[in-house]
Amino acid sequence: SIKGQYGKYFAPYDDTLRNRLLKEQAITDIMESALAKEQFQIYLQPKYRIEDEKLVGAEALVRWIHPEWGFQSPAEFIPLFEKNGFITKLDQYVWDKTCAAIREWEDEGLAPISVSVNVSRADIYNADLADILIRIVQKHNLSPTHLHLEITESAYTENPTQIIDTVRKLRDLGFIIEMDDFGSGYSSLNMLNEMPIDILKLDMKFIQSETAKQNSRGILQFIIALARWLHLSVVAEGVETQEQFDRLKEIGCDYVQGYYFAKPMPCHEFKKLLAKEGDAGENSVMDAMKYT
Ligand code: C2E
Ligand code: MG
Ligand code: MG
Ligand code: MG
């Protein structure tokens, strides 16, 4: 057998690849029923305004807790779902659950806030995307400004013309557009100028790396200045330390998200936090109005 011939050298590699493919197939076989059984959960990671450290929003991040396999990492299953097409359905589920949560908070008189949801690169090519999103916000009697749509930078560079058209349409409808993972892709400054976006979300490698530490003042200051000039707000994600926070504050970054403040948490926990810390005055819904 092959194993007999090459055993020591090839078997471990082969097994790993084979296991991965088996795992992918196993996931594909059960994803639909996992959704029906509500194994996918929405977690919310608080977003804070740097200026006064007030809670002003959140990002919705999907979690999959499988009864036997345990916690599955989105970094693993999201790319698979983008490949096999299931992401379209899962994202719509996440958007719907997120809007249901916002509606519940508003009904209970909590501070009105907006929540960022991730929009996969695969969703962008769905011709019904705008209709679907509008139907979801209307179903929960919300306005599009309650949702920030996060689209990763690399999706924009994949197919700029089509993406710009689609995103402009969404923005014209009132959704707030965030460019996620900014700094990880290759958008040119000229392109950035033409992008119909409201918010830059800095890639976290950028905040965390040693290089960023040494060169950060210059580069980050430049990005903030650029954002100001383009009338964009800036969110930093992956903020884990006081030092990182202080640096971002010093250079005038607007919002932060990161373990330094809070990890993503179940909706009911976020609701408690909102009741305790939510800023009923100025908030990100209001901030967002500036752009609409
Ligand atoms: P992302 O949209 O860039 O989300 C930020 C990721 O950073 C999240 O990982 C979050 O848990 C993590 N994070 C937040 N603060 C910190 C920090 O201080 N330190 C570190 N090391 N990490 C931090 P997560 O939840 O594992 O998600 C990974 C990626 O999967 C997301 O990156 C997003 O691209 C995708 N994803 C997650 N949920 C959804 C979803 O509902 N739909 C789609 N289409 N993609 C999703
Ligand atoms: Mg995101
Ligand atoms: Mg992302
Ligand atoms: Mg990101």
mmCIF file with all atom_site columns, N, CA, C and O in Angstrom, residues 12-58:
data_model
loop_
_atom_site.group_PDB
_atom_site.id
_atom_site.type_symbol
_atom_site.label_atom_id
_atom_site.label_alt_id
_atom_site.label_comp_id
_atom_site.label_asym_id
_atom_site.label_entity_id
_atom_site.label_seq_id
_atom_site.pdbx_PDB_ins_code
_atom_site.Cartn_x
_atom_site.Cartn_y
_atom_site.Cartn_z
_atom_site.occupancy
_atom_site.B_iso_or_equiv
_atom_site.pdbx_formal_charge
_atom_site.auth_seq_id
_atom_site.auth_comp_id
_atom_site.auth_asym_id
_atom_site.auth_atom_id
_atom_site.pdbx_PDB_model_num
ATOM 1   N N  . PRO A 1 12 ? 1.294   11.355 7.594  1.00 0.00 ? 12 PRO A N  1
ATOM 2   C CA . PRO A 1 12 ? 0.742   12.416 8.447  1.00 0.00 ? 12 PRO A CA 1
ATOM 3   C C  . PRO A 1 12 ? 0.110   13.532 7.619  1.00 0.00 ? 12 PRO A C  1
ATOM 4   O O  . PRO A 1 12 ? -1.003  13.963 7.888  1.00 0.00 ? 12 PRO A O  1
ATOM 5   N N  . TYR A 1 13 ? 0.796   13.951 6.576  1.00 0.00 ? 13 TYR A N  1
ATOM 6   C CA . TYR A 1 13 ? 0.287   15.012 5.714  1.00 0.00 ? 13 TYR A CA 1
ATOM 7   C C  . TYR A 1 13 ? -1.021  14.581 5.069  1.00 0.00 ? 13 TYR A C  1
ATOM 8   O O  . TYR A 1 13 ? -2.013  15.282 5.098  1.00 0.00 ? 13 TYR A O  1
ATOM 9   N N  . ASP A 1 14 ? -0.994  13.365 4.488  1.00 0.00 ? 14 ASP A N  1
ATOM 10  C CA . ASP A 1 14 ? -2.143  12.810 3.808  1.00 0.00 ? 14 ASP A CA 1
ATOM 11  C C  . ASP A 1 14 ? -3.332  12.717 4.765  1.00 0.00 ? 14 ASP A C  1
ATOM 12  O O  . ASP A 1 14 ? -4.439  13.105 4.441  1.00 0.00 ? 14 ASP A O  1
ATOM 13  N N  . ASP A 1 15 ? -3.090  12.244 5.965  1.00 0.00 ? 15 ASP A N  1
ATOM 14  C CA . ASP A 1 15 ? -4.159  12.111 6.953  1.00 0.00 ? 15 ASP A CA 1
ATOM 15  C C  . ASP A 1 15 ? -4.771  13.469 7.287  1.00 0.00 ? 15 ASP A C  1
ATOM 16  O O  . ASP A 1 15 ? -5.982  13.600 7.418  1.00 0.00 ? 15 ASP A O  1
ATOM 17  N N  . THR A 1 16 ? -3.915  14.457 7.396  1.00 0.00 ? 16 THR A N  1
ATOM 18  C CA . THR A 1 16 ? -4.409  15.774 7.766  1.00 0.00 ? 16 THR A CA 1
ATOM 19  C C  . THR A 1 16 ? -5.336  16.319 6.694  1.00 0.00 ? 16 THR A C  1
ATOM 20  O O  . THR A 1 16 ? -6.434  16.773 6.973  1.00 0.00 ? 16 THR A O  1
ATOM 21  N N  . LEU A 1 17 ? -4.876  16.210 5.452  1.00 0.00 ? 17 LEU A N  1
ATOM 22  C CA . LEU A 1 17 ? -5.676  16.691 4.335  1.00 0.00 ? 17 LEU A CA 1
ATOM 23  C C  . LEU A 1 17 ? -6.977  15.900 4.253  1.00 0.00 ? 17 LEU A C  1
ATOM 24  O O  . LEU A 1 17 ? -8.050  16.457 4.094  1.00 0.00 ? 17 LEU A O  1
ATOM 25  N N  . ARG A 1 18 ? -6.847  14.576 4.380  1.00 0.00 ? 18 ARG A N  1
ATOM 26  C CA . ARG A 1 18 ? -8.005  13.710 4.282  1.00 0.00 ? 18 ARG A CA 1
ATOM 27  C C  . ARG A 1 18 ? -9.001  14.050 5.398  1.00 0.00 ? 18 ARG A C  1
ATOM 28  O O  . ARG A 1 18 ? -10.196 14.174 5.169  1.00 0.00 ? 18 ARG A O  1
ATOM 29  N N  . ASN A 1 19 ? -8.472  14.233 6.606  1.00 0.00 ? 19 ASN A N  1
ATOM 30  C CA . ASN A 1 19 ? -9.336  14.585 7.732  1.00 0.00 ? 19 ASN A CA 1
ATOM 31  C C  . ASN A 1 19 ? -10.053 15.903 7.490  1.00 0.00 ? 19 ASN A C  1
ATOM 32  O O  . ASN A 1 19 ? -11.218 16.057 7.844  1.00 0.00 ? 19 ASN A O  1
ATOM 33  N N  . ARG A 1 20 ? -9.329  16.820 6.903  1.00 0.00 ? 20 ARG A N  1
ATOM 34  C CA . ARG A 1 20 ? -9.959  18.118 6.648  1.00 0.00 ? 20 ARG A CA 1
ATOM 35  C C  . ARG A 1 20 ? -11.101 17.988 5.665  1.00 0.00 ? 20 ARG A C  1
ATOM 36  O O  . ARG A 1 20 ? -12.171 18.550 5.846  1.00 0.00 ? 20 ARG A O  1
ATOM 37  N N  . LEU A 1 21 ? -10.848 17.232 4.603  1.00 0.00 ? 21 LEU A N  1
ATOM 38  C CA . LEU A 1 21 ? -11.910 17.046 3.603  1.00 0.00 ? 21 LEU A CA 1
ATOM 39  C C  . LEU A 1 21 ? -13.099 16.302 4.196  1.00 0.00 ? 21 LEU A C  1
ATOM 40  O O  . LEU A 1 21 ? -14.254 16.629 3.920  1.00 0.00 ? 21 LEU A O  1
ATOM 41  N N  . LEU A 1 22 ? -12.805 15.300 5.029  1.00 0.00 ? 22 LEU A N  1
ATOM 42  C CA . LEU A 1 22 ? -13.893 14.561 5.691  1.00 0.00 ? 22 LEU A CA 1
ATOM 43  C C  . LEU A 1 22 ? -14.689 15.486 6.597  1.00 0.00 ? 22 LEU A C  1
ATOM 44  O O  . LEU A 1 22 ? -15.919 15.455 6.634  1.00 0.00 ? 22 LEU A O  1
ATOM 45  N N  . LYS A 1 23 ? -13.964 16.326 7.323  1.00 0.00 ? 23 LYS A N  1
ATOM 46  C CA . LYS A 1 23 ? -14.628 17.273 8.228  1.00 0.00 ? 23 LYS A CA 1
ATOM 47  C C  . LYS A 1 23 ? -15.497 18.240 7.421  1.00 0.00 ? 23 LYS A C  1
ATOM 48  O O  . LYS A 1 23 ? -16.635 18.520 7.787  1.00 0.00 ? 23 LYS A O  1
ATOM 49  N N  . GLU A 1 24 ? -14.944 18.744 6.310  1.00 0.00 ? 24 GLU A N  1
ATOM 50  C CA . GLU A 1 24 ? -15.715 19.661 5.466  1.00 0.00 ? 24 GLU A CA 1
ATOM 51  C C  . GLU A 1 24 ? -16.982 18.994 4.948  1.00 0.00 ? 24 GLU A C  1
ATOM 52  O O  . GLU A 1 24 ? -18.052 19.604 4.929  1.00 0.00 ? 24 GLU A O  1
ATOM 53  N N  . GLN A 1 25 ? -16.854 17.730 4.542  1.00 0.00 ? 25 GLN A N  1
ATOM 54  C CA . GLN A 1 25 ? -18.023 17.005 4.034  1.00 0.00 ? 25 GLN A CA 1
ATOM 55  C C  . GLN A 1 25 ? -19.035 16.806 5.155  1.00 0.00 ? 25 GLN A C  1
ATOM 56  O O  . GLN A 1 25 ? -20.239 16.991 4.964  1.00 0.00 ? 25 GLN A O  1
ATOM 57  N N  . ALA A 1 26 ? -18.532 16.462 6.330  1.00 0.00 ? 26 ALA A N  1
ATOM 58  C CA . ALA A 1 26 ? -19.418 16.235 7.478  1.00 0.00 ? 26 ALA A CA 1
ATOM 59  C C  . ALA A 1 26 ? -20.171 17.518 7.827  1.00 0.00 ? 26 ALA A C  1
ATOM 60  O O  . ALA A 1 26 ? -21.371 17.495 8.109  1.00 0.00 ? 26 ALA A O  1
ATOM 61  N N  . ILE A 1 27 ? -19.470 18.640 7.766  1.00 0.00 ? 27 ILE A N  1
ATOM 62  C CA . ILE A 1 27 ? -20.108 19.925 8.064  1.00 0.00 ? 27 ILE A CA 1
ATOM 63  C C  . ILE A 1 27 ? -21.168 20.245 7.012  1.00 0.00 ? 27 ILE A C  1
ATOM 64  O O  . ILE A 1 27 ? -22.290 20.645 7.342  1.00 0.00 ? 27 ILE A O  1
ATOM 65  N N  . THR A 1 28 ? -20.797 20.033 5.748  1.00 0.00 ? 28 THR A N  1
ATOM 66  C CA . THR A 1 28 ? -21.733 20.301 4.658  1.00 0.00 ? 28 THR A CA 1
ATOM 67  C C  . THR A 1 28 ? -23.006 19.459 4.802  1.00 0.00 ? 28 THR A C  1
ATOM 68  O O  . THR A 1 28 ? -24.108 19.935 4.548  1.00 0.00 ? 28 THR A O  1
ATOM 69  N N  . ASP A 1 29 ? -22.833 18.204 5.245  1.00 0.00 ? 29 ASP A N  1
ATOM 70  C CA . ASP A 1 29 ? -23.981 17.309 5.406  1.00 0.00 ? 29 ASP A CA 1
ATOM 71  C C  . ASP A 1 29 ? -24.962 17.796 6.471  1.00 0.00 ? 29 ASP A C  1
ATOM 72  O O  . ASP A 1 29 ? -26.162 17.539 6.374  1.00 0.00 ? 29 ASP A O  1
ATOM 73  N N  . ILE A 1 30 ? -24.459 18.465 7.490  1.00 0.00 ? 30 ILE A N  1
ATOM 74  C CA . ILE A 1 30 ? -25.350 18.790 8.620  1.00 0.00 ? 30 ILE A CA 1
ATOM 75  C C  . ILE A 1 30 ? -25.660 20.275 8.778  1.00 0.00 ? 30 ILE A C  1
ATOM 76  O O  . ILE A 1 30 ? -26.433 20.656 9.651  1.00 0.00 ? 30 ILE A O  1
ATOM 77  N N  . MET A 1 31 ? -25.062 21.141 7.950  1.00 0.00 ? 31 MET A N  1
ATOM 78  C CA . MET A 1 31 ? -25.216 22.591 8.192  1.00 0.00 ? 31 MET A CA 1
ATOM 79  C C  . MET A 1 31 ? -26.679 23.042 8.190  1.00 0.00 ? 31 MET A C  1
ATOM 80  O O  . MET A 1 31 ? -27.082 23.842 9.030  1.00 0.00 ? 31 MET A O  1
ATOM 81  N N  . GLU A 1 32 ? -27.463 22.520 7.239  1.00 0.00 ? 32 GLU A N  1
ATOM 82  C CA . GLU A 1 32 ? -28.872 22.918 7.152  1.00 0.00 ? 32 GLU A CA 1
ATOM 83  C C  . GLU A 1 32 ? -29.623 22.542 8.431  1.00 0.00 ? 32 GLU A C  1
ATOM 84  O O  . GLU A 1 32 ? -30.366 23.351 8.982  1.00 0.00 ? 32 GLU A O  1
ATOM 85  N N  . SER A 1 33 ? -29.406 21.312 8.876  1.00 0.00 ? 33 SER A N  1
ATOM 86  C CA . SER A 1 33 ? -30.141 20.887 10.066 1.00 0.00 ? 33 SER A CA 1
ATOM 87  C C  . SER A 1 33 ? -29.610 21.599 11.313 1.00 0.00 ? 33 SER A C  1
ATOM 88  O O  . SER A 1 33 ? -30.359 21.863 12.253 1.00 0.00 ? 33 SER A O  1
ATOM 89  N N  . ALA A 1 34 ? -28.314 21.948 11.301 1.00 0.00 ? 34 ALA A N  1
ATOM 90  C CA . ALA A 1 34 ? -27.745 22.701 12.434 1.00 0.00 ? 34 ALA A CA 1
ATOM 91  C C  . ALA A 1 34 ? -28.425 24.069 12.552 1.00 0.00 ? 34 ALA A C  1
ATOM 92  O O  . ALA A 1 34 ? -28.708 24.546 13.652 1.00 0.00 ? 34 ALA A O  1
ATOM 93  N N  . LEU A 1 35 ? -28.702 24.674 11.405 1.00 0.00 ? 35 LEU A N  1
ATOM 94  C CA . LEU A 1 35 ? -29.388 25.974 11.403 1.00 0.00 ? 35 LEU A CA 1
ATOM 95  C C  . LEU A 1 35 ? -30.817 25.815 11.924 1.00 0.00 ? 35 LEU A C  1
ATOM 96  O O  . LEU A 1 35 ? -31.266 26.586 12.769 1.00 0.00 ? 35 LEU A O  1
ATOM 97  N N  . ALA A 1 36 ? -31.488 24.777 11.439 1.00 0.00 ? 36 ALA A N  1
ATOM 98  C CA . ALA A 1 36 ? -32.866 24.520 11.875 1.00 0.00 ? 36 ALA A CA 1
ATOM 99  C C  . ALA A 1 36 ? -32.927 24.238 13.374 1.00 0.00 ? 36 ALA A C  1
ATOM 100 O O  . ALA A 1 36 ? -33.888 24.611 14.047 1.00 0.00 ? 36 ALA A O  1
ATOM 101 N N  . LYS A 1 37 ? -31.896 23.592 13.903 1.00 0.00 ? 37 LYS A N  1
ATOM 102 C CA . LYS A 1 37 ? -31.867 23.270 15.336 1.00 0.00 ? 37 LYS A CA 1
ATOM 103 C C  . LYS A 1 37 ? -31.329 24.421 16.183 1.00 0.00 ? 37 LYS A C  1
ATOM 104 O O  . LYS A 1 37 ? -31.049 24.239 17.379 1.00 0.00 ? 37 LYS A O  1
ATOM 105 N N  . GLU A 1 38 ? -31.120 25.562 15.548 1.00 0.00 ? 38 GLU A N  1
ATOM 106 C CA . GLU A 1 38 ? -30.624 26.761 16.241 1.00 0.00 ? 38 GLU A CA 1
ATOM 107 C C  . GLU A 1 38 ? -29.282 26.549 16.929 1.00 0.00 ? 38 GLU A C  1
ATOM 108 O O  . GLU A 1 38 ? -29.045 27.065 18.021 1.00 0.00 ? 38 GLU A O  1
ATOM 109 N N  . GLN A 1 39 ? -28.407 25.776 16.278 1.00 0.00 ? 39 GLN A N  1
ATOM 110 C CA . GLN A 1 39 ? -27.054 25.612 16.825 1.00 0.00 ? 39 GLN A CA 1
ATOM 111 C C  . GLN A 1 39 ? -26.189 26.842 16.542 1.00 0.00 ? 39 GLN A C  1
ATOM 112 O O  . GLN A 1 39 ? -25.156 27.029 17.172 1.00 0.00 ? 39 GLN A O  1
ATOM 113 N N  . PHE A 1 40 ? -26.598 27.660 15.583 1.00 0.00 ? 40 PHE A N  1
ATOM 114 C CA . PHE A 1 40 ? -25.858 28.890 15.315 1.00 0.00 ? 40 PHE A CA 1
ATOM 115 C C  . PHE A 1 40 ? -26.403 29.992 16.220 1.00 0.00 ? 40 PHE A C  1
ATOM 116 O O  . PHE A 1 40 ? -27.614 30.203 16.284 1.00 0.00 ? 40 PHE A O  1
ATOM 117 N N  . GLN A 1 41 ? -25.497 30.633 16.910 1.00 0.00 ? 41 GLN A N  1
ATOM 118 C CA . GLN A 1 41 ? -25.886 31.672 17.868 1.00 0.00 ? 41 GLN A CA 1
ATOM 119 C C  . GLN A 1 41 ? -25.231 32.999 17.507 1.00 0.00 ? 41 GLN A C  1
ATOM 120 O O  . GLN A 1 41 ? -24.106 33.014 17.013 1.00 0.00 ? 41 GLN A O  1
ATOM 121 N N  . ILE A 1 42 ? -25.953 34.079 17.796 1.00 0.00 ? 42 ILE A N  1
ATOM 122 C CA . ILE A 1 42 ? -25.387 35.397 17.573 1.00 0.00 ? 42 ILE A CA 1
ATOM 123 C C  . ILE A 1 42 ? -24.673 35.854 18.837 1.00 0.00 ? 42 ILE A C  1
ATOM 124 O O  . ILE A 1 42 ? -25.275 35.874 19.907 1.00 0.00 ? 42 ILE A O  1
ATOM 125 N N  . TYR A 1 43 ? -23.416 36.186 18.712 1.00 0.00 ? 43 TYR A N  1
ATOM 126 C CA . TYR A 1 43 ? -22.686 36.820 19.805 1.00 0.00 ? 43 TYR A CA 1
ATOM 127 C C  . TYR A 1 43 ? -22.469 38.277 19.430 1.00 0.00 ? 43 TYR A C  1
ATOM 128 O O  . TYR A 1 43 ? -22.394 38.611 18.249 1.00 0.00 ? 43 TYR A O  1
ATOM 129 N N  . LEU A 1 44 ? -22.401 39.118 20.446 1.00 0.00 ? 44 LEU A N  1
ATOM 130 C CA . LEU A 1 44 ? -22.219 40.547 20.184 1.00 0.00 ? 44 LEU A CA 1
ATOM 131 C C  . LEU A 1 44 ? -20.969 41.037 20.886 1.00 0.00 ? 44 LEU A C  1
ATOM 132 O O  . LEU A 1 44 ? -20.778 40.785 22.081 1.00 0.00 ? 44 LEU A O  1
ATOM 133 N N  . GLN A 1 45 ? -20.129 41.712 20.137 1.00 0.00 ? 45 GLN A N  1
ATOM 134 C CA . GLN A 1 45 ? -18.946 42.322 20.761 1.00 0.00 ? 45 GLN A CA 1
ATOM 135 C C  . GLN A 1 45 ? -19.158 43.823 20.863 1.00 0.00 ? 45 GLN A C  1
ATOM 136 O O  . GLN A 1 45 ? -19.369 44.503 19.851 1.00 0.00 ? 45 GLN A O  1
ATOM 137 N N  . PRO A 1 46 ? -19.129 44.358 22.094 1.00 0.00 ? 46 PRO A N  1
ATOM 138 C CA . PRO A 1 46 ? -19.373 45.783 22.306 1.00 0.00 ? 46 PRO A CA 1
ATOM 139 C C  . PRO A 1 46 ? -18.380 46.664 21.551 1.00 0.00 ? 46 PRO A C  1
ATOM 140 O O  . PRO A 1 46 ? -17.217 46.295 21.401 1.00 0.00 ? 46 PRO A O  1
ATOM 141 N N  . LYS A 1 47 ? -18.888 47.811 21.123 1.00 0.00 ? 47 LYS A N  1
ATOM 142 C CA . LYS A 1 47 ? -18.046 48.811 20.468 1.00 0.00 ? 47 LYS A CA 1
ATOM 143 C C  . LYS A 1 47 ? -18.124 50.090 21.292 1.00 0.00 ? 47 LYS A C  1
ATOM 144 O O  . LYS A 1 47 ? -19.211 50.511 21.692 1.00 0.00 ? 47 LYS A O  1
ATOM 145 N N  . TYR A 1 48 ? -16.974 50.684 21.585 1.00 0.00 ? 48 TYR A N  1
ATOM 146 C CA . TYR A 1 48 ? -16.936 51.865 22.441 1.00 0.00 ? 48 TYR A CA 1
ATOM 147 C C  . TYR A 1 48 ? -16.422 53.090 21.693 1.00 0.00 ? 48 TYR A C  1
ATOM 148 O O  . TYR A 1 48 ? -15.557 52.972 20.833 1.00 0.00 ? 48 TYR A O  1
ATOM 149 N N  . ARG A 1 49 ? -16.982 54.247 22.061 1.00 0.00 ? 49 ARG A N  1
ATOM 150 C CA . ARG A 1 49 ? -16.452 55.501 21.543 1.00 0.00 ? 49 ARG A CA 1
ATOM 151 C C  . ARG A 1 49 ? -15.210 55.841 22.368 1.00 0.00 ? 49 ARG A C  1
ATOM 152 O O  . ARG A 1 49 ? -15.269 55.793 23.606 1.00 0.00 ? 49 ARG A O  1
ATOM 153 N N  . ILE A 1 50 ? -14.124 56.160 21.701 1.00 0.00 ? 50 ILE A N  1
ATOM 154 C CA . ILE A 1 50 ? -12.858 56.361 22.409 1.00 0.00 ? 50 ILE A CA 1
ATOM 155 C C  . ILE A 1 50 ? -12.902 57.596 23.315 1.00 0.00 ? 50 ILE A C  1
ATOM 156 O O  . ILE A 1 50 ? -12.466 57.556 24.464 1.00 0.00 ? 50 ILE A O  1
ATOM 157 N N  . GLU A 1 51 ? -13.460 58.649 22.799 1.00 0.00 ? 51 GLU A N  1
ATOM 158 C CA . GLU A 1 51 ? -13.501 59.942 23.477 1.00 0.00 ? 51 GLU A CA 1
ATOM 159 C C  . GLU A 1 51 ? -13.946 59.834 24.944 1.00 0.00 ? 51 GLU A C  1
ATOM 160 O O  . GLU A 1 51 ? -13.310 60.352 25.846 1.00 0.00 ? 51 GLU A O  1
ATOM 161 N N  . ASP A 1 52 ? -15.085 59.145 25.166 1.00 0.00 ? 52 ASP A N  1
ATOM 162 C CA . ASP A 1 52 ? -15.623 59.076 26.529 1.00 0.00 ? 52 ASP A CA 1
ATOM 163 C C  . ASP A 1 52 ? -15.819 57.637 27.013 1.00 0.00 ? 52 ASP A C  1
ATOM 164 O O  . ASP A 1 52 ? -16.409 57.396 28.051 1.00 0.00 ? 52 ASP A O  1
ATOM 165 N N  . GLU A 1 53 ? -15.330 56.694 26.232 1.00 0.00 ? 53 GLU A N  1
ATOM 166 C CA . GLU A 1 53 ? -15.406 55.268 26.576 1.00 0.00 ? 53 GLU A CA 1
ATOM 167 C C  . GLU A 1 53 ? -16.839 54.795 26.814 1.00 0.00 ? 53 GLU A C  1
ATOM 168 O O  . GLU A 1 53 ? -17.093 53.933 27.651 1.00 0.00 ? 53 GLU A O  1
ATOM 169 N N  . LYS A 1 54 ? -17.779 55.380 26.068 1.00 0.00 ? 54 LYS A N  1
ATOM 170 C CA . LYS A 1 54 ? -19.178 54.960 26.166 1.00 0.00 ? 54 LYS A CA 1
ATOM 171 C C  . LYS A 1 54 ? -19.476 53.818 25.198 1.00 0.00 ? 54 LYS A C  1
ATOM 172 O O  . LYS A 1 54 ? -18.954 53.799 24.079 1.00 0.00 ? 54 LYS A O  1
ATOM 173 N N  . LEU A 1 55 ? -20.343 52.919 25.629 1.00 0.00 ? 55 LEU A N  1
ATOM 174 C CA . LEU A 1 55 ? -20.812 51.832 24.765 1.00 0.00 ? 55 LEU A CA 1
ATOM 175 C C  . LEU A 1 55 ? -21.747 52.417 23.702 1.00 0.00 ? 55 LEU A C  1
ATOM 176 O O  . LEU A 1 55 ? -22.773 53.006 24.042 1.00 0.00 ? 55 LEU A O  1
ATOM 177 N N  . VAL A 1 56 ? -21.405 52.267 22.435 1.00 0.00 ? 56 VAL A N  1
ATOM 178 C CA . VAL A 1 56 ? -22.227 52.873 21.385 1.00 0.00 ? 56 VAL A CA 1
ATOM 179 C C  . VAL A 1 56 ? -22.722 51.895 20.331 1.00 0.00 ? 56 VAL A C  1
ATOM 180 O O  . VAL A 1 56 ? -23.468 52.279 19.427 1.00 0.00 ? 56 VAL A O  1
ATOM 181 N N  . GLY A 1 57 ? -22.314 50.647 20.424 1.00 0.00 ? 57 GLY A N  1
ATOM 182 C CA . GLY A 1 57 ? -22.750 49.694 19.398 1.00 0.00 ? 57 GLY A CA 1
ATOM 183 C C  . GLY A 1 57 ? -22.147 48.333 19.627 1.00 0.00 ? 57 GLY A C  1
ATOM 184 O O  . GLY A 1 57 ? -21.627 48.045 20.713 1.00 0.00 ? 57 GLY A O  1
ATOM 185 N N  . ALA A 1 58 ? -22.227 47.495 18.601 1.00 0.00 ? 58 ALA A N  1
ATOM 186 C CA . ALA A 1 58 ? -21.701 46.136 18.713 1.00 0.00 ? 58 ALA A CA 1
ATOM 187 C C  . ALA A 1 58 ? -21.475 45.567 17.322 1.00 0.00 ? 58 ALA A C  1
ATOM 188 O O  . ALA A 1 58 ? -21.997 46.096 16.339 1.00 0.00 ? 58 ALA A O  1
#
